[in-house]
XYZ file of N, CA and C in Angstrom:
519
model
N 38.571 46.258 -32.386
C 39.089 45.007 -33.152
C 40.531 44.766 -32.818
N 41.001 43.495 -32.808
C 42.296 42.976 -32.679
C 43.115 43.299 -33.935
N 44.315 43.913 -33.597
C 45.052 44.156 -34.804
C 46.436 43.531 -34.753
N 46.720 42.725 -33.694
C 48.046 42.327 -33.654
C 48.018 40.742 -33.321
N 48.979 40.174 -33.868
C 49.219 38.752 -33.592
C 50.360 38.452 -32.560
N 50.061 37.607 -31.740
C 51.024 37.438 -30.481
C 51.881 36.162 -30.852
N 53.162 36.264 -30.846
C 54.174 35.102 -30.982
C 54.708 34.968 -29.676
N 54.606 33.791 -28.954
C 55.071 33.353 -27.672
C 56.587 33.156 -27.836
N 57.347 33.988 -27.326
C 58.825 33.681 -27.343
C 59.379 32.817 -26.275
N 58.670 32.894 -25.066
C 59.134 31.987 -24.101
C 57.854 32.134 -23.024
N 57.711 31.017 -22.414
C 56.667 30.844 -21.330
C 55.358 30.235 -22.038
N 54.241 30.389 -21.387
C 52.937 29.926 -21.686
C 51.966 30.787 -21.597
N 50.882 30.705 -22.231
C 49.515 31.504 -22.158
C 48.437 30.622 -22.279
N 47.328 31.169 -21.442
C 46.062 30.476 -21.538
C 45.047 31.497 -22.268
N 44.304 30.923 -23.197
C 43.247 31.613 -23.850
C 41.916 31.381 -23.103
N 41.369 32.285 -22.433
C 40.269 32.117 -21.542
C 39.053 32.928 -21.923
N 37.854 32.092 -22.040
C 36.701 32.833 -22.185
C 35.908 33.053 -20.909
N 35.480 34.264 -20.516
C 34.981 34.525 -19.339
C 33.511 35.065 -19.549
N 32.522 34.531 -18.794
C 31.119 35.100 -19.061
C 30.845 36.289 -18.043
N 29.547 36.844 -18.121
C 29.249 38.086 -17.376
C 29.570 37.881 -15.868
N 29.323 36.631 -15.410
C 29.379 36.301 -13.796
C 30.855 35.991 -13.528
N 31.775 35.975 -14.315
C 33.161 35.743 -14.089
C 33.587 34.183 -14.178
N 32.700 33.416 -14.591
C 33.015 32.033 -14.815
C 33.855 31.972 -16.131
N 35.070 31.026 -15.679
C 36.047 30.954 -16.654
C 36.128 29.644 -17.273
N 36.530 29.581 -18.543
C 36.610 28.403 -19.330
C 38.043 28.519 -20.189
N 38.826 27.719 -20.000
C 40.070 27.679 -20.831
C 39.797 27.217 -22.062
N 40.041 27.971 -23.022
C 39.749 27.364 -24.443
C 41.010 26.645 -24.775
N 42.254 27.199 -24.550
C 43.446 26.436 -24.779
C 44.534 27.080 -24.092
N 45.665 26.234 -24.103
C 46.973 26.694 -23.595
C 48.028 26.628 -24.659
N 48.797 27.779 -24.773
C 49.929 27.817 -25.882
C 51.230 27.956 -25.237
N 52.201 27.491 -25.871
C 53.565 27.464 -25.346
C 54.515 28.254 -26.284
N 55.676 28.413 -25.894
C 56.714 28.992 -26.642
C 56.784 28.568 -28.162
N 56.949 29.423 -29.081
C 56.743 29.097 -30.480
C 55.498 29.192 -31.078
N 54.434 29.212 -30.446
C 53.026 29.184 -30.937
C 52.617 30.634 -31.136
N 51.577 30.799 -31.854
C 50.920 32.148 -32.040
C 49.555 32.227 -31.483
N 48.948 33.535 -31.317
C 47.659 33.574 -30.962
C 47.132 34.935 -31.445
N 45.681 35.018 -31.608
C 45.207 36.168 -32.114
C 45.039 36.380 -33.599
N 45.614 35.417 -34.431
C 45.804 35.654 -35.788
C 44.484 35.702 -36.556
N 43.461 34.883 -36.173
C 42.243 34.856 -36.830
C 41.511 36.305 -36.617
N 41.479 36.778 -35.366
C 40.916 38.040 -35.049
C 41.529 39.164 -35.673
N 43.035 39.113 -35.698
C 43.685 40.104 -36.347
C 43.442 40.252 -37.976
N 43.395 39.142 -38.489
C 43.225 39.125 -40.004
C 41.826 39.402 -40.430
N 40.816 38.921 -39.570
C 39.401 39.208 -39.807
C 39.098 40.552 -39.436
N 39.965 41.290 -38.688
C 39.626 42.558 -38.125
C 38.317 42.656 -37.408
N 38.149 41.694 -36.413
C 37.027 41.597 -35.485
C 37.370 41.641 -34.070
N 36.445 41.959 -33.252
C 36.670 41.843 -31.695
C 36.232 40.521 -31.176
N 37.156 40.038 -30.345
C 36.655 38.709 -29.719
C 35.818 39.201 -28.409
N 34.781 38.459 -28.128
C 33.867 38.659 -27.141
C 34.301 37.995 -25.858
N 34.613 38.884 -24.848
C 35.071 38.183 -23.520
C 36.156 37.138 -23.516
N 37.159 37.287 -24.469
C 38.145 36.416 -24.454
C 39.422 37.107 -23.906
N 40.071 36.423 -23.041
C 41.242 37.027 -22.329
C 42.541 36.096 -22.660
N 43.727 36.774 -22.531
C 44.978 36.003 -22.681
C 45.658 36.355 -21.355
N 46.022 35.233 -20.701
C 46.580 35.178 -19.386
C 47.879 34.484 -19.475
N 48.844 34.920 -18.915
C 50.146 34.103 -18.859
C 50.095 33.259 -17.638
N 50.633 31.958 -17.751
C 50.627 30.958 -16.809
C 51.937 30.893 -16.136
N 52.866 31.669 -16.692
C 54.253 31.796 -16.038
C 54.998 32.881 -16.669
N 55.955 33.451 -16.261
C 56.677 34.577 -16.909
C 56.852 34.231 -18.400
N 56.416 35.202 -19.251
C 56.400 34.915 -20.656
C 56.901 36.066 -21.441
N 57.590 36.002 -22.527
C 57.838 37.066 -23.459
C 57.101 36.881 -24.759
N 56.461 37.897 -25.235
C 55.552 37.899 -26.364
C 55.915 38.798 -27.388
N 56.066 38.640 -28.647
C 56.256 39.530 -29.646
C 55.029 39.728 -30.340
N 54.557 40.954 -30.497
C 53.319 41.435 -31.173
C 53.593 41.976 -32.515
N 52.806 41.238 -33.549
C 53.124 41.806 -34.839
C 51.792 42.671 -35.186
N 51.940 43.812 -35.453
C 50.842 44.781 -35.954
C 50.478 44.540 -37.262
N 49.179 44.206 -37.418
C 48.631 43.858 -38.800
C 47.648 45.022 -39.212
N 47.738 46.212 -38.561
C 46.646 47.143 -38.758
C 46.599 47.552 -40.334
N 47.591 47.662 -41.110
C 47.705 48.127 -42.591
C 47.635 46.849 -43.480
N 47.614 45.581 -42.876
C 47.855 44.362 -43.509
C 46.434 44.129 -44.322
N 46.557 43.758 -45.611
C 45.249 43.270 -46.177
C 45.384 42.079 -47.014
N 44.329 41.160 -46.720
C 44.432 39.789 -47.294
C 44.185 39.925 -48.726
N 43.200 40.841 -49.051
C 42.738 41.225 -50.538
C 43.560 41.938 -51.506
N 44.832 42.233 -51.110
C 45.634 42.973 -51.947
C 46.188 42.129 -53.038
N 45.990 42.490 -54.283
C 46.438 41.827 -55.438
C 47.820 41.696 -55.638
N 48.697 42.630 -54.972
C 49.978 42.765 -55.180
C 50.765 42.207 -53.998
N 50.134 41.185 -53.559
C 50.805 40.428 -52.238
C 52.064 39.706 -52.801
N 53.125 39.936 -52.035
C 54.378 39.260 -52.423
C 54.237 37.795 -52.069
N 55.352 36.931 -52.562
C 55.417 35.624 -52.384
C 55.638 35.313 -50.818
N 56.253 36.215 -50.161
C 56.469 36.179 -48.738
C 55.185 36.419 -47.918
N 54.263 37.374 -48.516
C 52.979 37.493 -47.728
C 52.226 36.334 -48.020
N 52.187 35.786 -49.166
C 51.527 34.553 -49.532
C 51.941 33.348 -48.672
N 53.208 33.211 -48.506
C 53.712 32.230 -47.548
C 53.097 32.408 -46.147
N 53.280 33.571 -45.768
C 52.836 33.918 -44.327
C 51.333 33.648 -44.139
N 50.557 33.956 -45.155
C 49.063 33.522 -45.128
C 48.961 32.029 -45.242
N 49.669 31.428 -45.999
C 49.607 29.973 -46.009
C 49.889 29.297 -44.758
N 50.976 29.807 -43.963
C 51.380 29.322 -42.791
C 50.242 29.601 -41.614
N 49.643 30.892 -41.643
C 48.627 31.251 -40.731
C 47.405 30.186 -40.925
N 47.139 30.036 -42.214
C 45.935 29.122 -42.569
C 46.150 27.741 -41.976
N 47.378 27.226 -42.006
C 47.839 25.797 -41.452
C 47.645 25.796 -39.872
N 48.036 26.853 -39.363
C 48.117 27.041 -37.917
C 46.537 27.111 -37.441
N 45.704 27.857 -38.192
C 44.375 27.932 -37.813
C 43.541 26.590 -38.014
N 44.098 25.841 -38.930
C 43.339 24.569 -39.309
C 43.669 23.633 -38.038
N 44.922 23.744 -37.575
C 45.350 22.931 -36.417
C 44.601 23.184 -35.143
N 44.509 24.482 -34.976
C 43.715 25.072 -33.831
C 42.211 24.658 -33.969
N 41.652 24.672 -35.110
C 40.335 24.176 -35.204
C 40.166 22.721 -34.895
N 41.102 21.949 -35.230
C 41.141 20.733 -34.763
C 41.088 20.406 -33.163
N 42.008 21.358 -32.615
C 42.064 21.193 -31.127
C 40.675 21.696 -30.475
N 39.952 22.665 -31.036
C 38.756 23.123 -30.670
C 37.615 21.993 -30.874
N 37.772 21.335 -31.842
C 36.876 20.225 -32.235
C 36.986 19.128 -31.125
N 38.370 18.929 -30.868
C 38.530 17.880 -29.741
C 37.950 18.255 -28.457
N 38.085 19.560 -28.019
C 37.602 20.184 -26.743
C 36.020 20.003 -26.800
N 35.568 20.254 -27.881
C 33.924 20.230 -28.007
C 33.550 18.704 -27.638
N 34.433 17.843 -28.206
C 34.132 16.425 -27.936
C 34.229 16.052 -26.523
N 35.206 16.636 -25.748
C 35.330 16.421 -24.301
C 34.267 16.979 -23.512
N 34.078 18.296 -23.674
C 32.943 18.914 -22.774
C 31.572 18.755 -23.049
N 31.343 18.063 -24.185
C 29.751 17.580 -24.533
C 29.511 16.195 -23.852
N 30.313 15.647 -23.335
C 30.122 14.317 -22.538
C 29.263 14.626 -21.429
N 28.417 13.665 -20.955
C 27.429 13.999 -19.896
C 27.935 14.122 -18.570
N 28.884 13.230 -18.147
C 29.421 13.113 -16.854
C 30.915 13.796 -16.793
N 31.372 14.099 -15.517
C 32.601 14.445 -15.384
C 33.660 13.356 -15.699
N 33.308 12.074 -15.283
C 34.213 10.877 -15.705
C 34.370 10.814 -17.247
N 33.216 10.902 -17.948
C 33.264 10.775 -19.369
C 34.120 11.841 -19.864
N 34.232 13.081 -19.286
C 34.880 14.057 -19.865
C 36.393 13.981 -19.711
N 36.708 13.367 -18.518
C 38.119 13.038 -18.122
C 38.636 11.851 -19.018
N 37.722 10.878 -19.158
C 38.283 9.761 -20.005
C 38.466 10.179 -21.468
N 37.486 10.973 -21.986
C 37.652 11.615 -23.292
C 38.944 12.295 -23.545
N 39.263 13.303 -22.626
C 40.454 14.132 -22.550
C 41.646 13.200 -22.428
N 41.731 12.369 -21.433
C 42.945 11.416 -21.322
C 43.110 10.312 -22.342
N 42.046 9.987 -22.949
C 42.276 9.054 -24.043
C 42.889 9.703 -25.331
N 42.403 10.957 -25.588
C 42.917 11.760 -26.634
C 44.495 11.997 -26.433
N 44.901 12.351 -25.117
C 46.128 12.655 -24.932
C 47.097 11.401 -24.995
N 46.521 10.280 -24.716
C 47.308 8.959 -24.679
C 47.503 8.620 -26.148
N 46.509 8.916 -26.981
C 46.524 8.580 -28.467
C 47.590 9.604 -29.063
N 47.608 10.710 -28.689
C 48.512 11.712 -29.339
C 49.982 11.398 -28.868
N 50.282 10.864 -27.576
C 51.436 10.571 -27.050
C 51.975 9.088 -27.488
N 50.978 8.349 -28.024
C 51.293 7.068 -28.471
C 51.725 6.160 -27.207
N 51.259 6.476 -26.104
C 51.655 5.843 -24.890
C 50.376 5.963 -23.743
N 50.445 4.888 -22.926
C 49.386 5.054 -21.830
C 49.887 5.864 -20.651
N 51.138 6.306 -20.760
C 51.676 7.301 -19.679
C 52.143 8.558 -20.406
N 51.857 9.622 -19.853
C 52.069 10.939 -20.442
C 51.895 12.081 -19.391
N 52.335 13.142 -19.971
C 52.256 14.462 -19.142
C 51.060 15.181 -19.849
N 50.226 15.752 -18.992
C 49.185 16.723 -19.642
C 49.703 18.228 -19.431
N 49.302 19.122 -20.173
C 49.711 20.591 -20.294
C 49.044 21.428 -19.186
N 48.075 20.839 -18.435
C 47.228 21.568 -17.486
C 47.491 21.198 -16.040
N 47.325 22.136 -15.072
C 47.368 21.729 -13.624
C 45.843 21.512 -13.492
N 45.515 21.054 -12.196
C 44.196 20.759 -11.761
C 43.178 21.828 -12.142
N 43.444 23.033 -11.625
C 42.568 24.191 -11.919
C 42.277 24.480 -13.379
N 43.503 24.381 -14.122
C 43.472 24.666 -15.557
C 42.557 23.522 -16.321
N 42.827 22.142 -15.884
C 42.132 21.124 -16.305
C 40.676 21.349 -16.094
N 40.340 21.699 -14.878
C 38.913 21.909 -14.550
C 38.237 22.886 -15.472
N 39.010 24.127 -15.619
C 38.452 25.070 -16.437
C 38.434 24.719 -17.874
N 39.228 23.876 -18.386
C 39.252 23.644 -19.715
C 38.087 22.543 -19.895
N 37.807 21.709 -19.042
C 36.655 20.792 -19.151
C 35.357 21.303 -18.741
N 35.518 22.467 -18.198
C 34.273 23.156 -17.740
C 33.558 22.511 -16.624
N 34.325 22.079 -15.550
C 33.757 21.447 -14.401
C 34.471 22.200 -13.091
N 33.795 21.974 -11.825
C 34.324 22.434 -10.821
C 35.610 21.735 -10.339
N 36.619 22.420 -9.861
C 37.889 21.779 -9.602
C 37.774 20.706 -8.490
N 36.948 20.990 -7.441
C 36.773 19.972 -6.346
C 36.171 18.563 -6.964
N 35.113 18.799 -7.909
C 34.480 17.788 -8.646
C 35.514 16.930 -9.396
N 36.278 17.656 -10.075
C 37.380 17.049 -10.910
C 38.289 16.197 -10.103
N 38.746 16.717 -9.017
C 39.704 16.086 -8.104
C 38.924 14.836 -7.495
N 37.702 14.949 -7.016
C 36.956 13.782 -6.502
C 36.817 12.700 -7.561
N 36.609 13.126 -8.739
C 36.391 12.024 -9.672
C 37.774 11.442 -10.215
N 38.777 12.159 -10.106
C 40.143 11.560 -10.471
C 40.537 10.645 -9.502
N 40.206 10.874 -8.081
C 40.411 10.035 -6.983
C 39.756 8.713 -7.209
N 38.412 8.973 -7.546
C 37.577 7.801 -7.699
C 37.958 6.958 -8.979
N 38.463 7.495 -9.995
C 39.028 6.634 -11.070
C 40.242 5.851 -10.716
N 40.973 6.609 -9.912
C 42.190 5.964 -9.397
C 41.925 4.782 -8.491
N 41.018 4.980 -7.511
C 40.478 3.870 -6.688
C 39.878 2.608 -7.523
N 39.200 3.070 -8.631
C 38.508 1.930 -9.477
C 39.651 1.257 -10.292
N 40.932 1.708 -10.218
C 41.906 1.139 -11.021
C 42.032 1.411 -12.512
N 41.339 2.680 -12.963
C 41.300 3.086 -14.231
C 42.605 3.903 -14.572
N 43.157 4.678 -13.626
C 44.191 5.494 -13.864
C 45.071 5.476 -12.706
N 46.445 6.024 -12.924
C 47.251 6.377 -12.019
C 47.858 7.813 -12.368
N 48.123 8.609 -11.294
C 48.613 9.987 -11.600
C 49.404 10.467 -10.419
N 50.297 11.345 -10.902
C 51.017 12.189 -9.916
C 51.220 13.755 -10.618
N 50.414 14.545 -9.972
C 50.276 15.889 -10.700
C 49.829 15.854 -11.877
N 50.602 16.264 -12.885
C 50.105 16.162 -14.402
C 50.693 15.047 -15.278
N 51.115 13.980 -14.560
C 51.614 12.805 -15.111
C 50.660 11.751 -14.942
N 50.052 11.137 -15.885
C 49.004 10.213 -15.880
C 49.384 8.857 -16.547
N 48.822 7.702 -16.108
C 48.959 6.517 -16.671
C 47.545 5.955 -16.817
N 47.141 5.567 -17.962
C 45.904 4.926 -18.196
C 46.092 3.354 -18.077
N 45.191 2.857 -17.132
C 45.337 1.335 -16.907
C 44.236 0.655 -17.688
N 44.591 -0.454 -18.479
C 43.482 -1.217 -19.241
C 42.803 -2.143 -18.407
């Protein structure tokens, strides 16, 4: 079981789910100031085939929760505040996973891309924005082949739906 929470002090990490055959799916990407592993550490369970991978040089502070108990009646106000903050973070992550589920359940690659880019445009309140993934990471996040993703992005650009340069996108109405 996981007993530590990771706090990203600098850099970025990808949370990856890998199957028996080595197929990778990026569950999410987290950057400096964010935490990971909190649900597993507090629930004292083992994640199945979930990996943490740095996508650049990173510094991570690990908090060991081996002797930490949620059920302790003597929890101080600091512990209760900590748990409240962890709960809020977990709720936000749940929303991100729900968004991802919406993207990956689309039938075509184009629909997956449109779903993801539309969500990012709404979050940024602009039709032009940076995404947090490079091409391979976006393919892994949307659970599609990189070459198919690149082909579909090119097709969408040719059809006048989008413009892009690396991870900067503009949606065209």
